[in-house]
CSV table of C-alpha atoms and ligand atoms in Angstrom, one decimal:
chain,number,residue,atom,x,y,z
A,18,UNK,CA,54.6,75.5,220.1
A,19,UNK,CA,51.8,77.5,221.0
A,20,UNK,CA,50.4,79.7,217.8
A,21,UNK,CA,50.1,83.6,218.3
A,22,UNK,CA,49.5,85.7,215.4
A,23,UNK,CA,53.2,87.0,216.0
A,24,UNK,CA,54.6,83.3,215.4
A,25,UNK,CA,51.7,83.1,212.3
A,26,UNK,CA,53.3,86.0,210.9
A,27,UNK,CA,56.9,85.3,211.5
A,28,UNK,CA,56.2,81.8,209.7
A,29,UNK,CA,54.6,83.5,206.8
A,30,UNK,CA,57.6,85.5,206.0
A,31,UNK,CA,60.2,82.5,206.9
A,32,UNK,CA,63.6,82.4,205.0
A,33,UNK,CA,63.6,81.4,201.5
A,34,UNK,CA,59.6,80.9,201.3
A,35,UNK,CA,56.6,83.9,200.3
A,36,UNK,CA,53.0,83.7,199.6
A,37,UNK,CA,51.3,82.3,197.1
A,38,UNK,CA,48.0,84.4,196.1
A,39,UNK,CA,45.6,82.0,194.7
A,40,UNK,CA,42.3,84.1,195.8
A,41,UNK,CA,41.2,85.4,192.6
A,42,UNK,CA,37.6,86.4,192.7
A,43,UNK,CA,35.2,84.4,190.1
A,44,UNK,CA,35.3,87.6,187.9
A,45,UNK,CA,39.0,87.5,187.8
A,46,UNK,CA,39.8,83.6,187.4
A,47,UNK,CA,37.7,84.2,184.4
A,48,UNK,CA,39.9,86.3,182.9
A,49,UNK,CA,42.6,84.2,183.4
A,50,UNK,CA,41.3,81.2,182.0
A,51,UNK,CA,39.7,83.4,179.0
A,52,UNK,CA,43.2,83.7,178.3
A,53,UNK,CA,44.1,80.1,178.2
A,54,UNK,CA,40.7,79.4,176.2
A,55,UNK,CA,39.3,77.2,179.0
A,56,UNK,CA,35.7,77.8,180.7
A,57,UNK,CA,35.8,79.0,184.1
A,58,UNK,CA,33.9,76.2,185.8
A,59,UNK,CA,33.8,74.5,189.2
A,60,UNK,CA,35.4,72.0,188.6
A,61,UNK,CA,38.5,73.3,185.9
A,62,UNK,CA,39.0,75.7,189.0
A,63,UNK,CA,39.6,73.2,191.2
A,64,UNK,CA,42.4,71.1,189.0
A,65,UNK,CA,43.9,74.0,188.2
A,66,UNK,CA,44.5,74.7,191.9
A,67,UNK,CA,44.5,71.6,192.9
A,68,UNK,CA,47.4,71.2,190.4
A,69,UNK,CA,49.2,74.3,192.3
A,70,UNK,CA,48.9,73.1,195.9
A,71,UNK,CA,50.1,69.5,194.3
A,72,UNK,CA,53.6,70.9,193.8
A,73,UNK,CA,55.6,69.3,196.3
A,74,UNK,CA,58.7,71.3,195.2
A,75,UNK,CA,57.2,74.5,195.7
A,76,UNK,CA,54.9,73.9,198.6
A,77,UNK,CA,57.4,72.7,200.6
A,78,UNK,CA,60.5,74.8,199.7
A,79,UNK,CA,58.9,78.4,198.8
A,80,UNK,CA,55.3,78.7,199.8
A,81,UNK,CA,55.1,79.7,203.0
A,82,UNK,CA,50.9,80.8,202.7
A,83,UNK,CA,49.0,80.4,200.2
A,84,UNK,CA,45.8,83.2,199.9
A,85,UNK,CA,42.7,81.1,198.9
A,86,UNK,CA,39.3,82.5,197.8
A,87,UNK,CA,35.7,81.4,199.5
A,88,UNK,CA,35.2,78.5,197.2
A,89,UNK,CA,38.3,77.2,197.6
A,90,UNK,CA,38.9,76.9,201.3
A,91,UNK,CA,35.6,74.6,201.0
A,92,UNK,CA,36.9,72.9,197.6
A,93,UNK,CA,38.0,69.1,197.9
A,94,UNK,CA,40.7,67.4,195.6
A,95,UNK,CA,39.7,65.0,192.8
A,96,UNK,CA,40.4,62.1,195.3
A,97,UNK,CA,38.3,63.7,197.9
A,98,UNK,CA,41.2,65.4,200.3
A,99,UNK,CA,39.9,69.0,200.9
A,100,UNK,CA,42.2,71.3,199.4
A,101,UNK,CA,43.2,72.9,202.7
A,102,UNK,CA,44.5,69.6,203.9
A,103,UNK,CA,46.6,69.3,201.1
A,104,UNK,CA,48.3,72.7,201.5
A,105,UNK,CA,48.4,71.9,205.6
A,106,UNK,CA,49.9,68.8,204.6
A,107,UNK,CA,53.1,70.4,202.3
A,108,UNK,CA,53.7,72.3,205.6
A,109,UNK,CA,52.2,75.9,204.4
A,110,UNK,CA,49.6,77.9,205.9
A,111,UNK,CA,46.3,78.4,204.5
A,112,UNK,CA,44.8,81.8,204.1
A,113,UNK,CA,41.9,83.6,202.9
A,114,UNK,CA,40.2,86.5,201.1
A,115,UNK,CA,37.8,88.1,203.0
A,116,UNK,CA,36.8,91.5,200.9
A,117,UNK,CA,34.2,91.5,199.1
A,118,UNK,CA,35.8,93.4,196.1
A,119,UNK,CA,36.7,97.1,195.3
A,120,UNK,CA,33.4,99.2,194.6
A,121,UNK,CA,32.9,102.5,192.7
A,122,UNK,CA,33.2,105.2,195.7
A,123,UNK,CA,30.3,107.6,196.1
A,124,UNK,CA,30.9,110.8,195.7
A,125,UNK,CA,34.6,110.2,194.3
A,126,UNK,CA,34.2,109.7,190.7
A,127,UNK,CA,37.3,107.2,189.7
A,128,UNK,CA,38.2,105.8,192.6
A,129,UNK,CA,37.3,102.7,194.6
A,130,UNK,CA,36.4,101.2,198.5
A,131,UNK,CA,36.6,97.9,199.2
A,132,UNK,CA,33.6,96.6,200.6
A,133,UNK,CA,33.0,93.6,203.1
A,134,UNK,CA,33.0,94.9,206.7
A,135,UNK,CA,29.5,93.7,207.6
A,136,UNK,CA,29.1,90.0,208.7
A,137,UNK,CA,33.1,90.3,208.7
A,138,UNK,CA,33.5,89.4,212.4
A,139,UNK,CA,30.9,85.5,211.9
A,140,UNK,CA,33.0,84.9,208.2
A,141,UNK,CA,36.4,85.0,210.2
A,142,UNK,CA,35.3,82.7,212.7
A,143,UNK,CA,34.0,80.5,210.6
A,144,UNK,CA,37.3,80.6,208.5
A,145,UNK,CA,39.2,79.9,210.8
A,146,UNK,CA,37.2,76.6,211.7
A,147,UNK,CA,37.8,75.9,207.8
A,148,UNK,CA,41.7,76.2,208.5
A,149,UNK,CA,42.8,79.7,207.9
A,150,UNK,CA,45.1,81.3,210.0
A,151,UNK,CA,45.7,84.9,208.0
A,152,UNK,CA,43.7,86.7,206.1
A,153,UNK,CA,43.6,89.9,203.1
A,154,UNK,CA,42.0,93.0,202.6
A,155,UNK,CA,42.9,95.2,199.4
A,156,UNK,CA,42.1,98.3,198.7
A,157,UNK,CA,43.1,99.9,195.9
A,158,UNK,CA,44.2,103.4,194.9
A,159,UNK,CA,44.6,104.2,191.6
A,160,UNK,CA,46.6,107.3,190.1
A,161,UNK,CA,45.3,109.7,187.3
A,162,UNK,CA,44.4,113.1,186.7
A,163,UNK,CA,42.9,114.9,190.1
A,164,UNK,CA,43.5,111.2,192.1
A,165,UNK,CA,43.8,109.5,194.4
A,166,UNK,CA,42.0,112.3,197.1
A,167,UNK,CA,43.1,112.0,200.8
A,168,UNK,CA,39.1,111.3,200.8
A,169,UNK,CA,39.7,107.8,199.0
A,170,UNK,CA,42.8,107.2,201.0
A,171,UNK,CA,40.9,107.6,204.3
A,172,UNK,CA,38.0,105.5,203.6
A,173,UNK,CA,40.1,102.8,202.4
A,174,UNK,CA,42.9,102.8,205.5
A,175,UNK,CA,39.5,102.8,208.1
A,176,UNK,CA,38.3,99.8,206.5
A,177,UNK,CA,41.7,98.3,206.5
A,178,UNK,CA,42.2,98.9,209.8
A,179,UNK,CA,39.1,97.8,211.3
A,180,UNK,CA,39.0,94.8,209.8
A,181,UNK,CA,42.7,94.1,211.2
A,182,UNK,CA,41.4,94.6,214.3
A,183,UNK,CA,38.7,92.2,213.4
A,184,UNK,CA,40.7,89.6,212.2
A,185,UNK,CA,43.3,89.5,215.1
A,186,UNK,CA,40.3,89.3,217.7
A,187,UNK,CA,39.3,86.4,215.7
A,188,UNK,CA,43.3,84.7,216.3
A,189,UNK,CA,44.0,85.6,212.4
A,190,UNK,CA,47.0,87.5,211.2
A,191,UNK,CA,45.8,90.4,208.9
A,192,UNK,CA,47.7,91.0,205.3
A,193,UNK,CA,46.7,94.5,204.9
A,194,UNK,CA,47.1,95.7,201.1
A,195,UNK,CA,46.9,98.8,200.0
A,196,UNK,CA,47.2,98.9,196.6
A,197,UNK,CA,49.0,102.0,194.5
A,198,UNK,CA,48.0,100.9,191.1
A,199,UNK,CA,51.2,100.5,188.2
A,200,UNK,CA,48.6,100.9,185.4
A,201,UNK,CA,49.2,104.2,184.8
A,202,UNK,CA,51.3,106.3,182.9
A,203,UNK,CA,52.5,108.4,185.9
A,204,UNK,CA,56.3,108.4,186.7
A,205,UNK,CA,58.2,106.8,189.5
A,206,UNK,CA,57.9,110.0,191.8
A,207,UNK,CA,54.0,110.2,191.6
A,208,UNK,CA,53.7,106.7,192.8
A,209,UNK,CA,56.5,107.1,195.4
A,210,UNK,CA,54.3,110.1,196.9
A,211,UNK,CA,50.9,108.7,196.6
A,212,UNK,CA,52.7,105.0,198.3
A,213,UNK,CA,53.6,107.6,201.2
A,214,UNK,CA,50.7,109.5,201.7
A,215,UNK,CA,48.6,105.8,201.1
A,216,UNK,CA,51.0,104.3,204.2
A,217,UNK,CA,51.2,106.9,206.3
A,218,UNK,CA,47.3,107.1,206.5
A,219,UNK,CA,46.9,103.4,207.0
A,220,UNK,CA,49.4,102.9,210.0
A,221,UNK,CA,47.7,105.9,211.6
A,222,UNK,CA,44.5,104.5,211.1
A,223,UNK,CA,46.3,100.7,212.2
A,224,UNK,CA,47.4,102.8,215.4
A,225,UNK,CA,43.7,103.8,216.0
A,226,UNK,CA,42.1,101.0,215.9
A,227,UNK,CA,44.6,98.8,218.4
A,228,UNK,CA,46.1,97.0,215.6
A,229,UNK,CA,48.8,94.5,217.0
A,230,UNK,CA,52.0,95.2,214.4
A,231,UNK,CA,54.0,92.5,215.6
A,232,UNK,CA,50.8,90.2,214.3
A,233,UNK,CA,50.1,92.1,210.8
A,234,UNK,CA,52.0,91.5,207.5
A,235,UNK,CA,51.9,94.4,205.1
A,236,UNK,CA,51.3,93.5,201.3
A,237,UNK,CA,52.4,96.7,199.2
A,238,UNK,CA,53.2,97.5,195.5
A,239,UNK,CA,56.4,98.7,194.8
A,240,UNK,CA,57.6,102.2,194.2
A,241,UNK,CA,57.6,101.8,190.5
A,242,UNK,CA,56.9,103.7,187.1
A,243,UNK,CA,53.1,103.4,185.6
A,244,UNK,CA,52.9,100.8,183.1
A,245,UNK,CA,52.2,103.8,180.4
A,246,UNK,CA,55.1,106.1,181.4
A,247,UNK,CA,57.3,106.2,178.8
A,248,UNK,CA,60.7,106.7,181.3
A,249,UNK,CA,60.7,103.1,183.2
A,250,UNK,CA,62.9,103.3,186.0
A,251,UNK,CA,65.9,100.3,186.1
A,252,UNK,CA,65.4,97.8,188.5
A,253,UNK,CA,68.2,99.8,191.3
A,254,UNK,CA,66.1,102.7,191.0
A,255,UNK,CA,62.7,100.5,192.1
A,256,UNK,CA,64.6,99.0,195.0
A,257,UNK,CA,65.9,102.0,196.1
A,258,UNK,CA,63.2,103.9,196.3
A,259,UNK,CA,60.9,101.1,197.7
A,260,UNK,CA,63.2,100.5,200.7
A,261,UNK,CA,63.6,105.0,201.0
A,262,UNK,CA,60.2,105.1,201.0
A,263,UNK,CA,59.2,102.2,203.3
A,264,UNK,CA,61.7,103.3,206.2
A,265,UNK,CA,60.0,106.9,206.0
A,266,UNK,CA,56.5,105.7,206.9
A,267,UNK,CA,56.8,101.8,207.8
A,268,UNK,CA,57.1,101.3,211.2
A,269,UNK,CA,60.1,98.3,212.3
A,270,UNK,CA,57.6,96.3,214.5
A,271,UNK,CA,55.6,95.2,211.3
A,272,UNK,CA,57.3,91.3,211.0
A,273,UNK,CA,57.1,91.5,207.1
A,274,UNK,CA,56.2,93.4,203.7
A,275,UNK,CA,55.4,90.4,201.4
A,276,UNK,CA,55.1,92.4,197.7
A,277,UNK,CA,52.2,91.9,195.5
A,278,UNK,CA,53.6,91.8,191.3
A,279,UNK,CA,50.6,93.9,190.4
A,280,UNK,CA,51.0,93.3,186.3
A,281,UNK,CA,55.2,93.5,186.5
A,282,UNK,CA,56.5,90.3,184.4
A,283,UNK,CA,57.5,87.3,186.3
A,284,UNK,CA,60.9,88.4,186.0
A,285,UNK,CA,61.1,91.8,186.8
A,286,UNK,CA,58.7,90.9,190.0
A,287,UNK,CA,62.0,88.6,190.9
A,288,UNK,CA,64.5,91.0,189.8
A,289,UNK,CA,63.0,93.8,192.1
A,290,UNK,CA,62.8,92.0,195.3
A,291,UNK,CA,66.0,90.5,194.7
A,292,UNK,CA,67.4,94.1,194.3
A,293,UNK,CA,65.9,95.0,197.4
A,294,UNK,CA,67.4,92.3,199.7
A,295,UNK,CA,70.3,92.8,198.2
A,296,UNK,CA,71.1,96.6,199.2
A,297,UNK,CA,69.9,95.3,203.3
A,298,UNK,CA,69.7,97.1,206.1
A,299,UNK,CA,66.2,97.5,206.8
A,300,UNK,CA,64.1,95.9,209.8
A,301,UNK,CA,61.8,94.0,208.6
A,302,UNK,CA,61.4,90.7,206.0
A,303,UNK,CA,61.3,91.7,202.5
A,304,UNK,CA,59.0,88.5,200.3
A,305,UNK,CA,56.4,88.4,197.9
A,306,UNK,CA,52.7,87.3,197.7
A,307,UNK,CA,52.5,86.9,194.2
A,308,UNK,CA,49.8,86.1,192.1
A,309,UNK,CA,50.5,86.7,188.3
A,310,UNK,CA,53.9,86.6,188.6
A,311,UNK,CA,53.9,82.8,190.1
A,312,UNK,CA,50.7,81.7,188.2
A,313,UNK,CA,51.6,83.3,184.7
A,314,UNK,CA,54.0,80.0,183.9
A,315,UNK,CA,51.8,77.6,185.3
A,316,UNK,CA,48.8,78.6,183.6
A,317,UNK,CA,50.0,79.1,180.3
A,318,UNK,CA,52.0,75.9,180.7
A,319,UNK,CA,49.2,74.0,181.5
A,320,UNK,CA,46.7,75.8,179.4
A,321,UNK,CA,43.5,73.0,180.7
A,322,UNK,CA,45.2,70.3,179.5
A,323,UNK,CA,45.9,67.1,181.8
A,324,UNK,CA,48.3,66.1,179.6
A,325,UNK,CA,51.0,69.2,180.6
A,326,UNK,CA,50.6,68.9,184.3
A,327,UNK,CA,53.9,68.1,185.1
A,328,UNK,CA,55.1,70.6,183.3
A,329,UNK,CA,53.4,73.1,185.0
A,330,UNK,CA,53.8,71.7,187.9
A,331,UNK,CA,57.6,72.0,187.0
A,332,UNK,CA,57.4,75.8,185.9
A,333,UNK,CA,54.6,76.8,188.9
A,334,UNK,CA,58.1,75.1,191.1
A,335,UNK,CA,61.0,77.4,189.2
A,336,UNK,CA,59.2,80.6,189.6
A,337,UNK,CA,59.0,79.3,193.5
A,338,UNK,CA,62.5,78.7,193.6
A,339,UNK,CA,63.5,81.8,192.1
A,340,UNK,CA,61.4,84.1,194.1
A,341,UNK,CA,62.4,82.0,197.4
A,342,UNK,CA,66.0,82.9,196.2
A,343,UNK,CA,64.9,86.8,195.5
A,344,UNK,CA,64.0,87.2,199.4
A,345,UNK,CA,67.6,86.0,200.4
A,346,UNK,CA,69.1,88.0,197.7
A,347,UNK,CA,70.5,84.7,196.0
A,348,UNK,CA,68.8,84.9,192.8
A,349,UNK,CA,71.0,85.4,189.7
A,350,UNK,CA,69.5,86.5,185.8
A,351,UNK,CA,71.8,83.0,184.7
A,352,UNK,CA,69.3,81.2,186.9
A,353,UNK,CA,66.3,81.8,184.5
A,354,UNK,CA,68.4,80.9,181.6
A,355,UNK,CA,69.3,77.3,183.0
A,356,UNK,CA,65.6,76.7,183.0
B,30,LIG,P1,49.3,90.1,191.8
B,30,LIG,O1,50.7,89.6,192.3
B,30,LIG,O2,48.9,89.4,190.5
B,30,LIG,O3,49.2,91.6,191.8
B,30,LIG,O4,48.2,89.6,192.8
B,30,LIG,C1,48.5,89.7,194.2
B,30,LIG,C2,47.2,89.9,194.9
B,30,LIG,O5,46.8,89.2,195.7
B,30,LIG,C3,46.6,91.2,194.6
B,30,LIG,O6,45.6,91.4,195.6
């Protein structure tokens, strides 16, 4: 079959599988071996993914993508495999981060742009020589007093929209993610506004810039309360509004809206999308592109220690398996028990 960014992105969002974010930046893998106790070098990064992408179970069931950072689309496996081979090889597309982080915005004290436009076009092309077939941009937009301004939102949707374009003249499907922080403690209604107004500006600016829908995946939060509110809305109420919100301002030729977890627990990241294919009746896909909330087991299972590999390996496959439930609306709480 010939590959078009419109079979790409149908792939990506294939029954019973999601995305597997694995693209922390240096700064962020850090932190997530800090918390394991383990230094972040070169080589303890690539086990540790190299462990991941090793997962038969998962890579072949669940993962339909799997979002890999510069390093590691040039990484090679202990036995000398390049990494990207062995995630070809399970039958799941790799992928890559191509922004160059979120930067403190001038002029807009607070709030962030995501930087990585220039050179953009040359790093595509040569990505997809390394293997990569879609690629992700976040920007994020945090909520507090006075933010997010219309300003912030703007700047962030031109970016992501020009370097959609960019990506799908270079024959790669585009995740764009706009990011509504959760870390507040702003209730479910501010972050159900500031999703819209955040949406609506990015598939206008999407529209602008020639952006082929049909070859773009959208990689959203949820609508969800801040982490710090004190009234959490149930897990109905997130799904709910999510979907209400989505069919207001997401147009039906987008293929799908894969989720990013975003600091929600593994289970509640399950529970939600679950929730969501369950009540239906929308147009597009509905899957995740985790990163936490498929890592979180697997790390702390494994914890930089050869010796607990397989049962990482086994924990990195249930979260799979229960998220590849979640976007077919199969996955029961009794199911976590079991494990
Ligand atoms: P989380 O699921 O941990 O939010 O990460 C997904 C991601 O890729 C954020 O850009």
């Amino acid at each position: 079959m010939t590959e078009t960014l419109e079979s790409i992105a149908e792939a990506m969002v294939a029954p019973g599988k999601g995305i597997l974010a694995a693209d922390e930046s240096s700064g962020t893998i850090k932190k997530r071996f800090d918390s394991i106790n383990l230094e972040s070098t070169e080589d303890n990064r690539r086990d540790y993914r190299e462990m991941l992408f090793r997962t038969e179970e998962a890579m072949k069931n669940n993962i339909s993508g799997v979002i890999l950072y510069d390093e590691t689309i040039r990484q090679k496996a202990k036995d000398g495999t390049p990494l990207v081979d062995l995630i070809k090889a399970a039958g799941s597309i790799p992928g890559i981060k191509v922004d160059m982080g979120a930067k403190e915005m001038a002029g807009f004290p607070g709030e962030k742009i995501t930087e990585g436009l220039d050179g953009l076009r040359e790093r595509l092309a040569e990505y997809y020589d390394l293997g990569a077939r879609f690629a992700k941009w976040r920007a994020v937009i945090d909520i507090a007093d006075g933010i997010p301004t219309q300003g912030c939102i703007e700047a962030n949707a031109e970016a992501l929209a020009r370097y959609a374009a960019l990506c799908q003249e270079q024959k790669i499907v585009p995740i764009v993610e706009p990011e509504v922080l959760m870390d507040g403690g702003h209730d479910i209604d501010r972050c159900d506004e500031v999703t819209e107004a955040a949406l609506r500006t990015v598939f206008a600016r999407l529209a602008a810039h020639r952006v082929n829908l049909e070859g773009t995946i959208l990689k959203p939060n949820m609508v969800i309360s801040g982490k710090k509110c004190t009234k959490q809305a149930s897990v109905e109420e997130v799904a709910a509004r999510t979907i209400a919100c989505f069919k207001k301002v997401v147009p039906a030729a987008i293929p799908g809206i894969v989720y990013l977890s975003g600091g929600q627990s593994d289970e509640d990241a399950t529970a939600h999308l679950n929730a969501m294919n369950a009540i239906g009746g929308f147009p597009w896909k509905m899957s995740f592109s985790y990163g936490r909330a498929l890592q979180h087991a697997p790390l702390t299972t494994w914890g930089g220690k050869a010796e607990n590999v397989a049962a990482a390996q086994a924990a990195f496959a249930h979260r799979a398996k229960m998220n590849g439930l979640a976007t077919q609306a199969g996955w029961k709480k009794d199911l976590e028990k079991a494990a």
